[in-house]
Every structure is written in C-alpha cells, then in structure tokens.
PDB file of C-alpha atoms in Angstrom:
ATOM      1  CA  UNK A   8       0.108  -0.100  -0.179  1.00  0.00           C
ATOM      2  CA  UNK A   9       2.850   2.598   0.502  1.00  0.00           C
ATOM      3  CA  UNK A  10       3.584   2.421  -3.482  1.00  0.00           C
ATOM      4  CA  UNK A  11       0.287   3.956  -3.543  1.00  0.00           C
ATOM      5  CA  UNK A  12       1.763   6.823  -2.008  1.00  0.00           C
ATOM      6  CA  UNK A  13       4.792   6.581  -4.055  1.00  0.00           C
ATOM      7  CA  UNK A  14       2.486   6.892  -7.258  1.00  0.00           C
ATOM      8  CA  UNK A  15       2.105   3.307  -8.144  1.00  0.00           C
ATOM      9  CA  UNK A  16      -1.149   2.437 -10.020  1.00  0.00           C
ATOM     10  CA  UNK A  17      -3.565   0.430  -8.473  1.00  0.00           C
ATOM     11  CA  UNK A  18      -4.409  -1.622 -11.482  1.00  0.00           C
ATOM     12  CA  UNK A  19      -1.451  -3.038 -12.357  1.00  0.00           C
ATOM     13  CA  UNK A  20      -1.500  -7.171 -13.661  1.00  0.00           C
ATOM     14  CA  UNK A  21       0.411  -9.932 -12.786  1.00  0.00           C
ATOM     15  CA  UNK A  22       0.948 -12.311 -15.528  1.00  0.00           C
ATOM     16  CA  UNK A  23      -2.504 -13.929 -14.964  1.00  0.00           C
ATOM     17  CA  UNK A  24      -4.327 -10.646 -14.974  1.00  0.00           C
ATOM     18  CA  UNK A  25      -4.763 -10.334 -11.268  1.00  0.00           C
ATOM     19  CA  UNK A  26      -4.790  -6.900  -9.519  1.00  0.00           C
ATOM     20  CA  UNK A  27      -4.033  -6.315  -6.015  1.00  0.00           C
ATOM     21  CA  UNK A  28      -7.725  -5.622  -5.802  1.00  0.00           C
ATOM     22  CA  UNK A  29      -8.148  -9.351  -6.228  1.00  0.00           C
ATOM     23  CA  UNK A  30      -6.071 -10.466  -4.245  1.00  0.00           C
ATOM     24  CA  UNK A  31      -7.343  -8.463  -1.784  1.00  0.00           C
ATOM     25  CA  UNK A  32     -10.706  -9.631  -2.436  1.00  0.00           C
ATOM     26  CA  UNK A  33      -9.492 -13.382  -1.983  1.00  0.00           C
ATOM     27  CA  UNK A  34      -8.077 -12.870   1.112  1.00  0.00           C
ATOM     28  CA  UNK A  35     -10.987 -10.949   2.816  1.00  0.00           C
ATOM     29  CA  UNK A  36      -8.873  -7.774   3.335  1.00  0.00           C
ATOM     30  CA  UNK A  37     -11.488  -5.312   3.729  1.00  0.00           C
ATOM     31  CA  UNK A  38      -9.030  -2.336   4.528  1.00  0.00           C
ATOM     32  CA  UNK A  39      -6.933  -3.106   1.442  1.00  0.00           C
ATOM     33  CA  UNK A  40      -9.814  -3.190  -0.887  1.00  0.00           C
ATOM     34  CA  UNK A  41     -11.040   0.327   0.512  1.00  0.00           C
ATOM     35  CA  UNK A  42      -7.742   1.678   0.211  1.00  0.00           C
ATOM     36  CA  UNK A  43      -7.525   0.601  -3.540  1.00  0.00           C
ATOM     37  CA  UNK A  44     -10.844   1.453  -4.560  1.00  0.00           C
ATOM     38  CA  UNK A  45     -10.156   5.165  -2.954  1.00  0.00           C
ATOM     39  CA  UNK A  46      -6.787   4.981  -5.460  1.00  0.00           C
ATOM     40  CA  UNK A  47      -8.630   4.273  -8.202  1.00  0.00           C
ATOM     41  CA  UNK A  48      -8.455   0.397  -8.752  1.00  0.00           C
ATOM     42  CA  UNK A  49     -10.742   0.075 -11.341  1.00  0.00           C
ATOM     43  CA  UNK A  50     -13.714  -2.419  -9.978  1.00  0.00           C
ATOM     44  CA  UNK A  51     -14.429  -4.559 -13.174  1.00  0.00           C
ATOM     45  CA  UNK A  52     -10.895  -5.338 -14.174  1.00  0.00           C
ATOM     46  CA  UNK A  53     -10.747  -8.714 -15.093  1.00  0.00           C
ATOM     47  CA  UNK A  54      -8.201 -11.559 -15.515  1.00  0.00           C
ATOM     48  CA  UNK A  55      -7.199 -13.670 -17.818  1.00  0.00           C
ATOM     49  CA  UNK A  56     -10.159 -16.107 -17.092  1.00  0.00           C
ATOM     50  CA  UNK A  57     -12.224 -12.677 -17.103  1.00  0.00           C
ATOM     51  CA  UNK A  58     -13.019 -12.862 -13.325  1.00  0.00           C
ATOM     52  CA  UNK A  59     -13.349  -9.947 -11.353  1.00  0.00           C
ATOM     53  CA  UNK A  60     -12.753  -9.280  -7.871  1.00  0.00           C
ATOM     54  CA  UNK A  61     -16.488  -9.649  -7.236  1.00  0.00           C
ATOM     55  CA  UNK A  62     -16.591 -13.162  -7.969  1.00  0.00           C
ATOM     56  CA  UNK A  63     -13.378 -13.537  -6.174  1.00  0.00           C
ATOM     57  CA  UNK A  64     -15.139 -12.163  -3.346  1.00  0.00           C
ATOM     58  CA  UNK A  65     -18.319 -13.817  -4.123  1.00  0.00           C
ATOM     59  CA  UNK A  66     -16.613 -17.245  -4.066  1.00  0.00           C
ATOM     60  CA  UNK A  67     -14.813 -16.830  -0.967  1.00  0.00           C
ATOM     61  CA  UNK A  68     -17.868 -15.425   1.090  1.00  0.00           C
ATOM     62  CA  UNK A  69     -16.228 -12.454   1.841  1.00  0.00           C
ATOM     63  CA  UNK A  70     -20.149 -10.705   1.989  1.00  0.00           C
ATOM     64  CA  UNK A  71     -18.573  -7.054   3.327  1.00  0.00           C
ATOM     65  CA  UNK A  72     -16.483  -6.665   0.246  1.00  0.00           C
ATOM     66  CA  UNK A  73     -19.000  -8.251  -1.960  1.00  0.00           C
ATOM     67  CA  UNK A  74     -21.235  -4.891  -0.797  1.00  0.00           C
ATOM     68  CA  UNK A  75     -17.934  -2.390  -0.948  1.00  0.00           C
ATOM     69  CA  UNK A  76     -17.494  -3.580  -4.495  1.00  0.00           C
ATOM     70  CA  UNK A  77     -21.143  -3.422  -5.553  1.00  0.00           C
ATOM     71  CA  UNK A  78     -21.398  -0.122  -4.034  1.00  0.00           C
ATOM     72  CA  UNK A  79     -18.328   0.809  -6.332  1.00  0.00           C
ATOM     73  CA  UNK A  80     -20.253  -0.359  -9.367  1.00  0.00           C
ATOM     74  CA  UNK A  81     -18.700  -3.282  -9.660  1.00  0.00           C
ATOM     75  CA  UNK A  82     -20.875  -5.122 -12.758  1.00  0.00           C
ATOM     76  CA  UNK A  83     -23.170  -7.791 -10.737  1.00  0.00           C
ATOM     77  CA  UNK A  84     -24.104 -10.150 -13.826  1.00  0.00           C
ATOM     78  CA  UNK A  85     -20.340  -9.793 -15.515  1.00  0.00           C
ATOM     79  CA  UNK A  86     -19.764 -13.635 -16.920  1.00  0.00           C
ATOM     80  CA  UNK A  87     -16.386 -15.051 -16.402  1.00  0.00           C
ATOM     81  CA  UNK A  88     -14.985 -16.863 -19.633  1.00  0.00           C
ATOM     82  CA  UNK A  89     -16.809 -19.916 -18.610  1.00  0.00           C
ATOM     83  CA  UNK A  90     -19.923 -17.803 -18.966  1.00  0.00           C
ATOM     84  CA  UNK A  91     -19.988 -17.937 -14.997  1.00  0.00           C
ATOM     85  CA  UNK A  92     -21.844 -14.982 -13.132  1.00  0.00           C
ATOM     86  CA  UNK A  93     -21.238 -13.875  -9.390  1.00  0.00           C
ATOM     87  CA  UNK A  94     -24.857 -15.437  -8.840  1.00  0.00           C
ATOM     88  CA  UNK A  95     -24.311 -18.623 -10.028  1.00  0.00           C
ATOM     89  CA  UNK A  96     -20.645 -18.627  -8.032  1.00  0.00           C
ATOM     90  CA  UNK A  97     -22.793 -18.294  -4.916  1.00  0.00           C
ATOM     91  CA  UNK A  98     -25.353 -20.614  -5.317  1.00  0.00           C
ATOM     92  CA  UNK A  99     -22.672 -23.390  -6.371  1.00  0.00           C
ATOM     93  CA  UNK A 100     -21.194 -22.430  -3.025  1.00  0.00           C
ATOM     94  CA  UNK A 101     -24.242 -22.220  -0.828  1.00  0.00           C
ATOM     95  CA  UNK A 102     -23.913 -18.960   0.006  1.00  0.00           C
ATOM     96  CA  UNK A 103     -27.448 -17.924   0.635  1.00  0.00           C
ATOM     97  CA  UNK A 104     -26.911 -13.916   2.115  1.00  0.00           C
ATOM     98  CA  UNK A 105     -24.736 -13.585  -0.699  1.00  0.00           C
ATOM     99  CA  UNK A 106     -27.516 -15.013  -3.427  1.00  0.00           C
ATOM    100  CA  UNK A 107     -30.032 -12.252  -1.861  1.00  0.00           C
ATOM    101  CA  UNK A 108     -27.412  -8.837  -1.766  1.00  0.00           C
ATOM    102  CA  UNK A 109     -26.454 -10.191  -5.318  1.00  0.00           C
ATOM    103  CA  UNK A 110     -30.061 -10.340  -6.671  1.00  0.00           C
ATOM    104  CA  UNK A 111     -30.914  -6.854  -4.692  1.00  0.00           C
ATOM    105  CA  UNK A 112     -28.504  -5.470  -6.823  1.00  0.00           C
ATOM    106  CA  UNK A 113     -29.800  -6.903  -9.918  1.00  0.00           C
ATOM    107  CA  UNK A 114     -28.071 -10.044 -10.156  1.00  0.00           C
ATOM    108  CA  UNK A 115     -30.411 -12.143 -12.763  1.00  0.00           C
ATOM    109  CA  UNK A 116     -30.098 -15.897 -13.522  1.00  0.00           C
ATOM    110  CA  UNK A 117     -28.121 -17.055 -15.904  1.00  0.00           C
ATOM    111  CA  UNK A 118     -29.623 -20.208 -17.389  1.00  0.00           C
ATOM    112  CA  UNK A 119     -27.347 -23.796 -17.719  1.00  0.00           C
ATOM    113  CA  UNK A 120     -24.174 -22.209 -16.053  1.00  0.00           C
ATOM    114  CA  UNK A 121     -24.970 -23.315 -12.707  1.00  0.00           C
ATOM    115  CA  UNK A 122     -23.427 -27.036 -12.044  1.00  0.00           C
ATOM    116  CA  UNK A 123     -26.097 -29.108 -10.589  1.00  0.00           C
ATOM    117  CA  UNK A 124     -28.739 -26.836 -12.442  1.00  0.00           C
ATOM    118  CA  UNK A 125     -29.908 -23.102 -11.794  1.00  0.00           C
ATOM    119  CA  UNK A 126     -28.946 -20.822  -9.360  1.00  0.00           C
ATOM    120  CA  UNK A 127     -32.586 -21.467  -7.906  1.00  0.00           C
ATOM    121  CA  UNK A 128     -32.598 -25.257  -8.504  1.00  0.00           C
ATOM    122  CA  UNK A 129     -29.033 -25.257  -6.866  1.00  0.00           C
ATOM    123  CA  UNK A 130     -30.146 -23.045  -3.499  1.00  0.00           C
ATOM    124  CA  UNK A 131     -33.109 -25.051  -3.269  1.00  0.00           C
ATOM    125  CA  UNK A 132     -30.968 -28.031  -2.780  1.00  0.00           C
ATOM    126  CA  UNK A 133     -28.606 -26.720  -0.438  1.00  0.00           C
ATOM    127  CA  UNK A 134     -30.725 -24.257   1.931  1.00  0.00           C
ATOM    128  CA  UNK A 135     -34.416 -24.351   3.047  1.00  0.00           C
ATOM    129  CA  UNK A 136     -34.248 -20.694   3.386  1.00  0.00           C
ATOM    130  CA  UNK A 137     -37.421 -19.418   1.929  1.00  0.00           C
ATOM    131  CA  UNK A 138     -35.893 -15.704   1.712  1.00  0.00           C
ATOM    132  CA  UNK A 139     -33.400 -16.799  -0.635  1.00  0.00           C
ATOM    133  CA  UNK A 140     -36.004 -19.016  -2.685  1.00  0.00           C
ATOM    134  CA  UNK A 141     -38.342 -15.743  -2.722  1.00  0.00           C
ATOM    135  CA  UNK A 142     -35.275 -14.212  -4.009  1.00  0.00           C
ATOM    136  CA  UNK A 143     -33.955 -16.033  -6.806  1.00  0.00           C
ATOM    137  CA  UNK A 144     -37.393 -16.529  -8.085  1.00  0.00           C
ATOM    138  CA  UNK A 145     -37.919 -13.171  -8.951  1.00  0.00           C
ATOM    139  CA  UNK A 146     -35.621 -11.503 -11.925  1.00  0.00           C
ATOM    140  CA  UNK A 147     -35.611  -8.721 -13.991  1.00  0.00           C
ATOM    141  CA  UNK A 148     -37.882  -8.808 -17.292  1.00  0.00           C
ATOM    142  CA  UNK A 149     -35.976  -8.061 -20.359  1.00  0.00           C
ATOM    143  CA  UNK A 150     -38.459  -5.460 -21.984  1.00  0.00           C
ATOM    144  CA  UNK A 151     -39.280  -3.336 -18.397  1.00  0.00           C
ATOM    145  CA  UNK A 152     -36.435  -4.035 -15.809  1.00  0.00           C
ATOM    146  CA  UNK A 153     -39.121  -4.877 -13.477  1.00  0.00           C
ATOM    147  CA  UNK A 154     -37.964  -7.658 -10.861  1.00  0.00           C
ATOM    148  CA  UNK A 155     -40.337 -10.337 -11.328  1.00  0.00           C
ATOM    149  CA  UNK A 156     -40.900 -13.555 -12.228  1.00  0.00           C
ATOM    150  CA  UNK A 157     -39.785 -13.793 -15.351  1.00  0.00           C
ATOM    151  CA  UNK A 158     -41.048 -16.665 -17.834  1.00  0.00           C
ATOM    152  CA  UNK A 159     -37.887 -17.207 -20.048  1.00  0.00           C
ATOM    153  CA  UNK A 160     -38.349 -17.792 -23.485  1.00  0.00           C
ATOM    154  CA  UNK A 161     -37.415 -21.309 -24.611  1.00  0.00           C
ATOM    155  CA  UNK A 162     -36.021 -20.407 -27.920  1.00  0.00           C
ATOM    156  CA  UNK A 163     -33.889 -17.587 -26.774  1.00  0.00           C
ATOM    157  CA  UNK A 164     -32.379 -19.714 -23.860  1.00  0.00           C
ATOM    158  CA  UNK A 165     -31.956 -22.623 -26.567  1.00  0.00           C
ATOM    159  CA  UNK A 166     -29.668 -20.093 -28.594  1.00  0.00           C
ATOM    160  CA  UNK A 167     -28.066 -18.967 -25.643  1.00  0.00           C
ATOM    161  CA  UNK A 168     -29.778 -15.701 -24.841  1.00  0.00           C
ATOM    162  CA  UNK A 169     -30.890 -14.352 -21.156  1.00  0.00           C
ATOM    163  CA  UNK A 170     -33.916 -13.153 -22.298  1.00  0.00           C
ATOM    164  CA  UNK A 171     -37.045 -13.382 -19.982  1.00  0.00           C
ATOM    165  CA  UNK A 172     -40.381 -11.803 -19.358  1.00  0.00           C
ATOM    166  CA  UNK A 173     -42.903 -10.779 -16.729  1.00  0.00           C
ATOM    167  CA  UNK A 174     -45.713 -10.514 -19.492  1.00  0.00           C
ATOM    168  CA  UNK A 175     -47.116 -10.976 -22.854  1.00  0.00           C
ATOM    169  CA  UNK A 176     -47.159  -7.327 -23.467  1.00  0.00           C
ATOM    170  CA  UNK A 177     -43.547  -7.081 -22.088  1.00  0.00           C
ATOM    171  CA  UNK A 178     -42.611  -9.865 -24.758  1.00  0.00           C
ATOM    172  CA  UNK A 179     -44.776  -7.852 -27.462  1.00  0.00           C
ATOM    173  CA  UNK A 180     -43.159  -4.719 -26.367  1.00  0.00           C
ATOM    174  CA  UNK A 181     -39.774  -6.140 -27.042  1.00  0.00           C
ATOM    175  CA  UNK A 182     -40.332  -8.232 -30.216  1.00  0.00           C
ATOM    176  CA  UNK A 183     -37.487  -6.658 -32.185  1.00  0.00           C
ATOM    177  CA  UNK A 184     -35.075  -8.227 -29.205  1.00  0.00           C
ATOM    178  CA  UNK A 185     -36.743 -11.411 -28.621  1.00  0.00           C
ATOM    179  CA  UNK A 186     -36.660 -12.158 -32.678  1.00  0.00           C
ATOM    180  CA  UNK A 187     -33.075 -10.958 -33.400  1.00  0.00           C
TER     181      UNK A 187
END
C-alpha cells in the first residue's frame, strides 16, 4: 500500500491478470479493498479468465467486500470466460446471504451455467431458507426491467440468450430484441 503513496498504479496486473484488488478480495482484506478503491482501482478489471474481484469475493464468501465492490459499481452480472456469473458462484457455493445481496443489486439468473442446475435449483437443494428462494424466483424482465417472476423464452434460451419477460405485453413491446 505504501507504493500507492509513491505514485504506483492500483491496477497493475500480474502474468495471470490479477490485480491487488483481486488479491485483497480473495484474502478478505476489507481495509486493503477500501484503500485500493479510493486510489482508483478499477472495480471491474478482469483477469485472464475474465474473473473480477467481485467473483473472487463471492467465491470466498466475503460479504462485506462483496457489498463494498457492488457499492463501487461492480458489474453484478459479469460472466467469466466460462459464462459463470457471481450469482451462479454464490449459489454453487451455498452462500444464501450473498445470493440475496446479489439479487437485490440486480443479479439475474443465467440459464445453464450453474453446475447441478440453475441458481434457484441449486439453492433449493442447499438451503431451506424461504427468503433466498423468493429472491431467486424474481428476475428482471428484459423489456421493462421490473423485478418479477419472469418466463424465460425457450427459443432464446436454446440459442444461449438470457431473455425473459414478466408478461406477454412486455414480450410484444420487446419483439425486435426477442426476434433477433
């Protein structure tokens, strides 16, 4: 950290693309995360696997750091090279509190990326927590952005697109996107 005071950049990456923010997120060093963000570290800087500090913090279960990164503008639905989102990571690791936190910040289900089923199915297996189940059942409508129980378009899901609507009316208003 003393190097930041001497003018070092906060976003220098190592050979694997990791920054100091990745390392601090992994180690649970809230104090270091705060200093790096204040020094201008890019919150969404990805490593060679397209993993961000948010994904690292979620995987390790560091809720306070997840909250701080989200508050600093971390992309809640950013996919890794393998197509895995922070929500899928939280669900796969059984982190129900992080699942709720991510959903509150706009995380949406990404069909087919959570080993063992969708994030909702995975959390249903891992916890009987009704609040987590309710949070995962709600997603953002592609057309209106409302948090609701969406219906995924089977044709779009088959094509690998995350398109879901809260109503037939929203689907009709978003027909250009839906048909693309």
